[in-house]
């Protein structure tokens, strides 16, 4: 039976709004009202896996697949990048992460993707994902580097202030709780109908 309303979590991330608008349109077409909830990065996975929310707007597919009760919706919404962000005065390549004295802010989801990357410095895993906080920490010398997920337009915006180096590409997908598996074909068909005209970089 199709629900009248679903709860959908999302990150406090500057690239989220166009994905949120897309997902709302998909469920509007299915006749389902959406209630959005902002959640920290790891907490969102826990809430969805435990069934406290029905879906999450957009997540890295390989991270979502680690959870038994989360279904990854096809097709992918976007191919994003995990990048290293460095103050202008620092060098900015992967070797920076091997500096034993360096402190890098990231989150557990990013580090699951980058688990094969050699990192010798300290990683400050934070569920704070708003870029204003990252900017503050970098500009005030609280951390040396940041690892952050970006769209192409967000990357260009960050490059006005910092050096940026790609670490990995990641596939972003809408995800739902497995109790909504009967809805999966409708969600996927409706989503696919919008993807040819969906461009989060244009909407950013």
Coordinates of N, CA and C in Angstrom, one line a residue:
X1 N 0.9 -1.2 0.0 CA 0.0 0.0 0.0 C 0.9 1.2 0.0
X2 N 0.6 2.2 -0.9 CA 1.4 3.4 -1.0 C 1.1 4.3 0.2
X3 N 2.1 4.8 0.8 CA 1.9 5.8 2.0 C 1.5 7.1 1.5
X4 N 0.8 7.8 2.3 CA 0.3 9.2 2.0 C 1.5 10.2 2.2
X5 N 2.3 9.9 3.2 CA 3.4 10.8 3.5 C 4.7 10.0 3.8
X6 N 5.8 10.5 3.4 CA 7.1 9.8 3.8 C 8.0 10.9 4.4
X7 N 8.9 10.4 5.3 CA 9.9 11.3 5.9 C 11.2 11.0 5.2
X8 N 11.9 12.1 4.8 CA 13.1 12.0 4.0 C 14.2 12.9 4.7
X9 N 15.3 12.2 5.1 CA 16.4 13.0 5.7 C 17.3 13.5 4.6
X10 N 18.1 14.5 5.0 CA 19.1 15.1 4.1 C 20.2 15.7 4.9
X11 N 21.4 15.9 4.3 CA 22.5 16.5 4.9 C 22.4 18.0 4.9
X12 N 23.1 18.7 5.8 CA 23.2 20.1 5.8 C 24.5 20.4 4.9
X13 N 24.3 20.4 3.6 CA 25.4 20.4 2.7 C 25.0 21.4 1.6
X14 N 25.9 22.3 1.1 CA 25.6 23.3 0.2 C 25.1 22.8 -1.2
X15 N 25.4 21.6 -1.5 CA 25.0 21.0 -2.8 C 23.7 20.3 -2.7
X16 N 23.1 20.2 -1.5 CA 21.9 19.4 -1.4 C 20.6 20.0 -2.0
X17 N 20.4 21.3 -2.0 CA 19.0 21.8 -2.5 C 18.5 21.3 -3.8
X18 N 19.3 21.3 -4.9 CA 18.8 20.8 -6.2 C 18.4 19.3 -6.1
X19 N 19.1 18.5 -5.3 CA 18.7 17.1 -5.2 C 17.4 17.0 -4.4
X20 N 17.3 17.8 -3.4 CA 16.1 17.8 -2.6 C 14.8 18.2 -3.4
X21 N 15.0 19.2 -4.3 CA 13.9 19.6 -5.2 C 13.5 18.4 -6.1
X22 N 14.5 17.7 -6.6 CA 14.3 16.6 -7.5 C 13.5 15.5 -6.8
X23 N 13.9 15.1 -5.6 CA 13.3 14.1 -4.9 C 11.8 14.4 -4.5
X24 N 11.6 15.7 -4.2 CA 10.3 16.1 -3.9 C 9.4 16.0 -5.1
X25 N 9.9 16.3 -6.3 CA 9.1 16.2 -7.5 C 8.7 14.8 -7.8
X26 N 9.7 13.9 -7.6 CA 9.4 12.5 -7.8 C 8.3 12.0 -7.0
X27 N 8.3 12.3 -5.7 CA 7.3 11.8 -4.8 C 5.9 12.6 -5.0
X28 N 6.0 13.8 -5.4 CA 4.8 14.5 -5.8 C 4.1 13.8 -6.9
X29 N 4.9 13.4 -7.9 CA 4.3 12.7 -9.1 C 3.7 11.3 -8.6
X30 N 4.2 10.8 -7.6 CA 3.6 9.5 -7.1 C 2.5 9.7 -6.1
X31 N 2.1 11.0 -5.8 CA 1.0 11.3 -4.9 C 1.4 11.1 -3.5
X32 N 2.7 11.3 -3.1 CA 3.1 11.1 -1.8 C 3.7 12.4 -1.3
X33 N 3.2 12.9 -0.1 CA 3.8 14.1 0.5 C 5.1 13.8 1.2
X34 N 6.0 14.7 1.1 CA 7.3 14.5 1.7 C 7.6 15.5 2.8
X35 N 8.1 15.0 3.9 CA 8.5 15.8 5.1 C 10.1 15.6 5.2
X36 N 10.8 16.7 5.0 CA 12.2 16.7 5.0 C 12.8 16.9 6.4
X37 N 13.9 16.2 6.8 CA 14.5 16.4 8.1 C 16.0 16.5 7.8
X38 N 16.6 17.5 8.4 CA 18.1 17.6 8.3 C 18.8 16.8 9.4
X39 N 19.8 16.0 9.0 CA 20.5 15.1 9.9 C 22.0 15.2 9.7
X40 N 22.8 14.9 10.7 CA 24.2 14.8 10.5 C 24.5 13.6 9.6
X41 N 25.7 13.5 9.1 CA 26.1 12.5 8.0 C 25.8 11.1 8.5
X42 N 26.5 10.7 9.5 CA 26.4 9.3 10.0 C 25.1 9.0 10.6
X43 N 24.5 10.0 11.3 CA 23.3 9.8 12.0 C 22.2 9.5 11.0
X44 N 22.3 10.1 9.8 CA 21.3 9.9 8.8 C 21.2 8.4 8.4
X45 N 22.3 7.8 8.2 CA 22.3 6.3 7.9 C 21.7 5.5 9.0
X46 N 22.0 5.8 10.2 CA 21.5 5.1 11.4 C 20.0 5.2 11.5
X47 N 19.5 6.5 11.3 CA 18.1 6.7 11.4 C 17.3 5.9 10.3
X48 N 17.9 6.0 9.1 CA 17.2 5.3 8.0 C 17.3 3.8 8.1
X49 N 18.5 3.2 8.5 CA 18.6 1.8 8.7 C 17.7 1.3 9.8
X50 N 17.5 2.1 10.8 CA 16.6 1.7 11.9 C 15.1 1.9 11.6
X51 N 14.8 2.5 10.5 CA 13.4 2.7 10.1 C 12.8 3.9 10.7
X52 N 13.6 4.9 11.3 CA 13.0 6.1 11.9 C 12.7 7.1 10.8
X53 N 13.3 7.0 9.7 CA 12.8 7.8 8.5 C 12.7 6.8 7.3
X54 N 12.0 7.3 6.3 CA 11.7 6.4 5.1 C 12.7 6.4 4.0
X55 N 13.5 7.5 3.9 CA 14.4 7.7 2.8 C 15.4 8.8 3.1
X56 N 16.5 8.8 2.3 CA 17.4 10.0 2.4 C 17.6 10.5 1.0
X57 N 17.7 11.8 0.9 CA 17.7 12.5 -0.4 C 18.8 11.9 -1.3
X58 N 20.0 12.0 -0.8 CA 21.1 11.5 -1.7 C 22.3 11.1 -0.8
X59 N 22.9 9.9 -1.2 CA 24.0 9.4 -0.5 C 25.0 8.7 -1.5
X60 N 26.2 8.5 -1.0 CA 27.2 7.7 -1.8 C 26.7 6.2 -1.8
X61 N 26.6 5.6 -2.9 CA 26.0 4.3 -3.0 C 26.8 3.2 -2.3
X62 N 28.1 3.2 -2.3 CA 28.8 2.2 -1.6 C 28.7 2.3 -0.1
X63 N 28.5 3.4 0.4 CA 28.3 3.6 1.8 C 26.9 3.1 2.2
X64 N 25.9 3.5 1.5 CA 24.6 3.0 1.8 C 24.4 1.5 1.7
X65 N 25.2 0.9 0.8 CA 25.1 -0.6 0.6 C 25.6 -1.3 1.8
X66 N 26.3 -0.7 2.7 CA 26.8 -1.4 3.9 C 25.7 -1.6 4.9
X67 N 24.5 -1.1 4.7 CA 23.5 -1.2 5.7 C 22.4 -2.1 5.2
X68 N 22.0 -3.1 6.1 CA 21.1 -4.2 5.7 C 19.7 -3.7 5.3
X69 N 19.3 -2.6 5.9 CA 17.9 -2.2 5.7 C 17.7 -1.0 4.7
X70 N 18.8 -0.7 4.0 CA 18.8 0.5 3.1 C 18.9 -0.1 1.6
X71 N 18.0 0.4 0.8 CA 18.0 0.1 -0.6 C 18.5 1.3 -1.4
X72 N 19.5 1.0 -2.3 CA 20.0 2.0 -3.2 C 19.1 2.1 -4.5
X73 N 18.6 3.3 -4.7 CA 17.7 3.5 -5.9 C 18.5 3.8 -7.1
X74 N 18.2 3.1 -8.2 CA 18.8 3.3 -9.5 C 17.9 4.2 -10.3
X75 N 18.5 5.0 -11.3 CA 19.9 5.1 -11.6 C 20.6 6.2 -10.7
X76 N 21.9 6.4 -10.9 CA 22.6 7.4 -10.1 C 22.1 8.8 -10.4
X77 N 22.1 9.6 -9.4 CA 21.7 11.0 -9.6 C 22.8 11.9 -10.2
X78 N 24.0 11.5 -9.8 CA 25.2 12.4 -10.1 C 26.5 11.7 -9.8
X79 N 27.5 12.0 -10.5 CA 28.9 11.6 -10.1 C 29.6 12.7 -9.5
X80 N 29.8 12.7 -8.2 CA 30.5 13.8 -7.5 C 31.9 13.4 -7.2
X81 N 32.6 14.3 -6.5 CA 34.0 14.0 -6.1 C 34.2 14.2 -4.6
X82 N 35.1 13.4 -4.1 CA 35.6 13.7 -2.8 C 37.0 14.4 -3.0
X83 N 37.1 15.6 -2.4 CA 38.3 16.4 -2.7 C 39.1 16.7 -1.4
X84 N 40.3 17.0 -1.6 CA 41.2 17.6 -0.5 C 41.2 19.1 -0.7
X85 N 40.8 19.8 0.4 CA 40.8 21.2 0.4 C 41.9 21.8 1.2
X86 N 42.7 22.7 0.6 CA 43.9 23.2 1.3 C 44.0 24.7 1.3
X87 N 44.5 25.3 2.4 CA 44.7 26.7 2.3 C 45.7 27.0 1.2
X88 N 45.6 28.2 0.7 CA 46.4 28.6 -0.5 C 47.9 28.5 -0.2
X89 N 48.3 28.7 1.1 CA 49.7 28.7 1.4 C 50.3 27.3 1.5
X90 N 49.4 26.2 1.5 CA 49.9 24.8 1.6 C 50.0 24.2 0.2
X91 N 50.9 23.2 0.1 CA 50.8 22.4 -1.1 C 49.5 21.5 -1.0
X92 N 49.1 21.1 -2.2 CA 47.7 20.4 -2.1 C 47.7 19.2 -3.1
X93 N 48.3 18.1 -2.6 CA 48.2 16.8 -3.3 C 48.0 15.7 -2.3
X94 N 47.8 14.5 -2.8 CA 47.6 13.4 -1.8 C 48.7 13.2 -0.8
X95 N 49.9 13.6 -1.2 CA 51.0 13.4 -0.3 C 50.9 14.2 1.0
X96 N 50.1 15.3 0.9 CA 49.8 16.1 2.1 C 49.2 15.3 3.3
X97 N 48.5 14.3 2.9 CA 47.8 13.5 3.9 C 48.8 12.5 4.6
X98 N 50.0 12.4 4.1 CA 51.0 11.6 4.8 C 51.8 12.3 5.8
X99 N 51.6 13.6 5.9 CA 52.3 14.4 6.9 C 51.8 14.1 8.3
X100 N 52.7 13.5 9.1 CA 52.2 13.0 10.5 C 51.8 14.2 11.4
X101 N 52.1 15.4 11.1 CA 51.7 16.5 11.9 C 50.4 17.2 11.4
X102 N 49.9 16.8 10.3 CA 48.7 17.4 9.7 C 47.4 17.0 10.4
X103 N 46.5 17.9 10.5 CA 45.1 17.5 11.0 C 44.2 17.8 9.9
X104 N 43.4 16.8 9.5 CA 42.4 16.9 8.4 C 41.0 16.6 8.9
X105 N 40.1 17.5 8.6 CA 38.7 17.3 9.0 C 38.0 16.5 7.9
X106 N 37.2 15.6 8.2 CA 36.4 14.8 7.3 C 35.2 14.2 8.0
X107 N 34.6 13.1 7.5 CA 33.6 12.4 8.2 C 33.8 10.9 7.9
X108 N 33.1 10.1 8.7 CA 33.3 8.6 8.6 C 32.9 8.1 7.2
X109 N 31.9 8.7 6.6 CA 31.4 8.3 5.3 C 32.5 8.5 4.2
X110 N 33.1 9.7 4.3 CA 34.2 10.0 3.3 C 35.3 9.0 3.5
X111 N 35.7 8.7 4.8 CA 36.8 7.8 5.1 C 36.5 6.4 4.7
X112 N 35.3 6.0 4.7 CA 35.0 4.6 4.2 C 35.3 4.5 2.7
X113 N 35.0 5.5 2.0 CA 35.3 5.5 0.5 C 36.8 5.5 0.3
X114 N 37.6 6.3 1.2 CA 39.0 6.5 1.0 C 39.8 5.5 1.9
X115 N 39.3 4.4 2.2 CA 40.0 3.5 3.1 C 41.3 2.9 2.6
X116 N 41.5 3.0 1.3 CA 42.8 2.6 0.7 C 43.8 3.7 0.6
X117 N 43.5 4.9 1.0 CA 44.4 6.0 0.8 C 45.3 6.1 2.1
X118 N 46.6 6.2 1.8 CA 47.6 6.3 2.9 C 47.5 7.6 3.6
X119 N 47.1 7.6 4.9 CA 47.0 8.8 5.7 C 47.7 8.6 6.9
X120 N 48.7 9.5 7.1 CA 49.6 9.3 8.3 C 49.3 10.4 9.3
X121 N 48.6 11.4 8.9 CA 48.3 12.5 9.9 C 47.0 12.2 10.7
X122 N 46.5 13.1 11.4 CA 45.3 12.9 12.3 C 44.1 13.3 11.5
X123 N 43.0 12.4 11.6 CA 41.8 12.7 10.9 C 40.8 13.1 12.0
X124 N 40.2 14.3 11.9 CA 39.2 14.7 12.8 C 37.8 14.4 12.1
X125 N 37.2 13.3 12.5 CA 35.9 12.9 11.9 C 34.8 13.7 12.6
X126 N 34.1 14.5 11.8 CA 33.1 15.4 12.3 C 31.8 15.1 11.6
X127 N 30.7 15.1 12.3 CA 29.4 15.1 11.6 C 28.9 16.4 11.2
X128 N 29.6 17.5 11.5 CA 29.3 18.8 11.0 C 29.7 18.9 9.6
X129 N 28.7 19.2 8.7 CA 29.0 19.1 7.3 C 28.7 20.4 6.5
X130 N 28.4 21.4 7.2 CA 28.2 22.7 6.6 C 29.5 23.3 6.2
X131 N 29.7 23.8 5.0 CA 31.0 24.3 4.5 C 31.4 25.6 5.3
X132 N 30.5 26.3 5.8 CA 30.9 27.5 6.6 C 31.8 27.1 7.8
X133 N 31.4 25.9 8.4 CA 32.2 25.4 9.5 C 33.6 25.0 9.0
X134 N 33.6 24.3 7.9 CA 34.9 23.9 7.3 C 35.8 25.1 7.0
X135 N 35.2 26.1 6.4 CA 35.9 27.3 6.0 C 36.5 27.9 7.3
X136 N 35.7 28.0 8.3 CA 36.2 28.6 9.6 C 37.4 27.9 10.2
X137 N 37.3 26.6 10.2 CA 38.4 25.8 10.7 C 39.7 25.9 9.9
X138 N 39.5 26.0 8.6 CA 40.7 26.1 7.7 C 41.3 27.5 7.9
X139 N 40.5 28.5 7.9 CA 41.0 29.9 7.9 C 41.6 30.3 9.2
X140 N 41.1 29.6 10.3 CA 41.6 29.9 11.6 C 42.7 28.9 12.1
X141 N 43.2 28.1 11.2 CA 44.3 27.2 11.5 C 43.9 26.1 12.5
X142 N 42.7 25.9 12.7 CA 42.3 24.8 13.6 C 42.5 23.4 12.9
X143 N 42.4 23.3 11.6 CA 42.8 22.1 10.9 C 43.7 22.6 9.7
X144 N 44.5 21.6 9.2 CA 45.3 21.9 8.0 C 44.7 21.7 6.7
X145 N 43.8 20.7 6.7 CA 43.1 20.3 5.4 C 41.7 19.8 5.7
X146 N 40.9 19.7 4.6 CA 39.6 19.2 4.8 C 39.3 18.2 3.6
X147 N 38.6 17.1 3.9 CA 38.1 16.2 2.8 C 36.6 16.5 2.7
X148 N 36.1 16.8 1.5 CA 34.7 17.2 1.4 C 34.2 16.7 0.1
X149 N 32.9 16.4 0.1 CA 32.2 16.0 -1.1 C 31.7 17.2 -1.9
X150 N 31.9 17.2 -3.2 CA 31.6 18.4 -4.0 C 30.9 18.0 -5.4
X151 N 30.0 18.8 -5.8 CA 29.6 18.9 -7.2 C 30.6 19.7 -8.0
X152 N 30.5 19.8 -9.3 CA 31.4 20.6 -10.1 C 31.3 22.1 -9.8
X153 N 30.0 22.5 -9.6 CA 29.8 23.9 -9.3 C 30.3 24.3 -7.9
X154 N 30.1 23.4 -7.0 CA 30.6 23.7 -5.6 C 32.1 23.7 -5.6
X155 N 32.7 22.8 -6.4 CA 34.2 22.8 -6.4 C 34.7 24.1 -7.0
X156 N 34.1 24.6 -8.0 CA 34.6 25.9 -8.6 C 34.4 27.0 -7.6
X157 N 33.3 27.0 -6.8 CA 33.1 28.0 -5.8 C 34.2 28.0 -4.7
X158 N 34.5 26.8 -4.3 CA 35.6 26.6 -3.2 C 36.9 27.0 -3.8
X159 N 37.2 26.8 -5.0 CA 38.5 27.1 -5.6 C 38.8 28.6 -5.7
X160 N 37.7 29.4 -5.4 CA 38.0 30.9 -5.3 C 38.7 31.2 -4.0
X161 N 38.7 30.3 -3.0 CA 39.3 30.6 -1.7 C 40.4 29.6 -1.4
X162 N 40.4 28.4 -1.9 CA 41.3 27.4 -1.5 C 41.8 26.6 -2.7
X163 N 42.9 25.9 -2.4 CA 43.4 24.9 -3.4 C 42.5 23.6 -3.2
X164 N 42.2 22.9 -4.3 CA 41.4 21.8 -4.3 C 42.0 20.7 -5.2
X165 N 42.1 19.4 -4.7 CA 42.6 18.3 -5.4 C 41.6 17.1 -5.3
X166 N 41.3 16.5 -6.4 CA 40.4 15.4 -6.4 C 41.1 14.2 -5.8
X167 N 40.3 13.5 -4.9 CA 40.8 12.2 -4.3 C 40.1 11.0 -4.9
X168 N 38.8 11.2 -5.1 CA 38.0 10.0 -5.6 C 36.7 10.5 -6.2
X169 N 36.2 9.8 -7.2 CA 34.8 10.1 -7.7 C 33.9 9.1 -7.0
X170 N 32.7 9.6 -6.8 CA 31.6 8.8 -6.1 C 30.3 8.9 -6.8
X171 N 29.5 7.9 -6.7 CA 28.2 7.8 -7.3 C 27.1 8.1 -6.3
X172 N 26.4 9.2 -6.6 CA 25.3 9.6 -5.6 C 24.0 9.0 -6.0
X173 N 23.2 8.5 -5.1 CA 21.9 7.9 -5.3 C 20.9 8.3 -4.2
X174 N 19.7 8.3 -4.6 CA 18.6 8.3 -3.6 C 18.5 7.0 -2.9
X175 N 18.2 7.0 -1.6 CA 18.1 5.7 -0.9 C 16.8 5.6 -0.1
X176 N 16.3 4.4 0.1 CA 15.0 4.2 0.8 C 15.2 3.1 1.8
X177 N 14.3 3.0 2.8 CA 14.2 1.9 3.7 C 13.6 0.7 2.9
X178 N 14.1 -0.5 3.3 CA 13.6 -1.7 2.5 C 12.1 -2.0 2.7
X179 N 11.5 -1.4 3.7 CA 10.0 -1.6 3.8 C 9.3 -1.0 2.6
X180 N 9.9 -0.1 1.9 CA 9.3 0.5 0.7 C 9.7 -0.1 -0.6
X181 N 10.3 -1.3 -0.5 CA 10.7 -2.0 -1.7 C 9.6 -2.1 -2.8
X182 N 8.3 -2.3 -2.4 CA 7.3 -2.4 -3.4 C 7.2 -1.1 -4.2
X183 N 7.6 0.0 -3.7 CA 7.6 1.3 -4.4 C 8.8 1.5 -5.3
X184 N 9.8 0.6 -5.2 CA 11.0 0.9 -5.9 C 10.9 1.0 -7.4
X185 N 10.1 0.2 -8.1 CA 10.0 0.3 -9.6 C 9.4 1.7 -10.0
X186 N 8.3 2.1 -9.2 CA 7.7 3.4 -9.5 C 8.7 4.6 -9.3
X187 N 9.4 4.5 -8.1 CA 10.4 5.6 -7.8 C 11.4 5.6 -8.9
X188 N 12.0 4.5 -9.3 CA 13.0 4.5 -10.3 C 12.6 5.0 -11.6
X189 N 11.4 4.5 -12.1 CA 10.9 5.0 -13.4 C 10.6 6.5 -13.4
X190 N 10.0 7.0 -12.3 CA 9.8 8.4 -12.2 C 11.0 9.2 -12.1
X191 N 12.0 8.8 -11.3 CA 13.3 9.4 -11.2 C 14.0 9.5 -12.6
X192 N 14.0 8.4 -13.3 CA 14.7 8.3 -14.6 C 14.1 9.3 -15.6
X193 N 12.8 9.6 -15.5 CA 12.1 10.5 -16.4 C 12.6 11.9 -16.2
X194 N 13.2 12.2 -15.1 CA 13.6 13.6 -14.8 C 15.1 13.8 -15.0
X195 N 15.9 12.7 -15.1 CA 17.3 12.8 -15.0 C 18.0 13.5 -16.3
X196 N 17.3 13.3 -17.4 CA 17.9 14.0 -18.6 C 17.9 15.5 -18.5
X197 N 17.0 16.0 -17.7 CA 16.9 17.5 -17.6 C 17.5 18.0 -16.3
X198 N 17.9 17.1 -15.4 CA 18.4 17.4 -14.1 C 19.9 17.8 -14.1
X199 N 20.2 18.9 -13.7 CA 21.6 19.4 -13.6 C 21.9 20.2 -12.3
X200 N 22.4 19.5 -11.3 CA 22.6 20.2 -10.0 C 23.6 21.4 -10.1
X201 N 24.4 21.3 -11.1 CA 25.4 22.4 -11.3 C 24.8 23.6 -11.8
X202 N 23.8 23.5 -12.7 CA 23.0 24.6 -13.2 C 22.1 25.2 -12.1
X203 N 21.5 24.3 -11.3 CA 20.6 24.8 -10.2 C 21.4 25.3 -9.0
X204 N 22.7 25.1 -8.9 CA 23.4 25.4 -7.7 C 23.4 26.9 -7.3

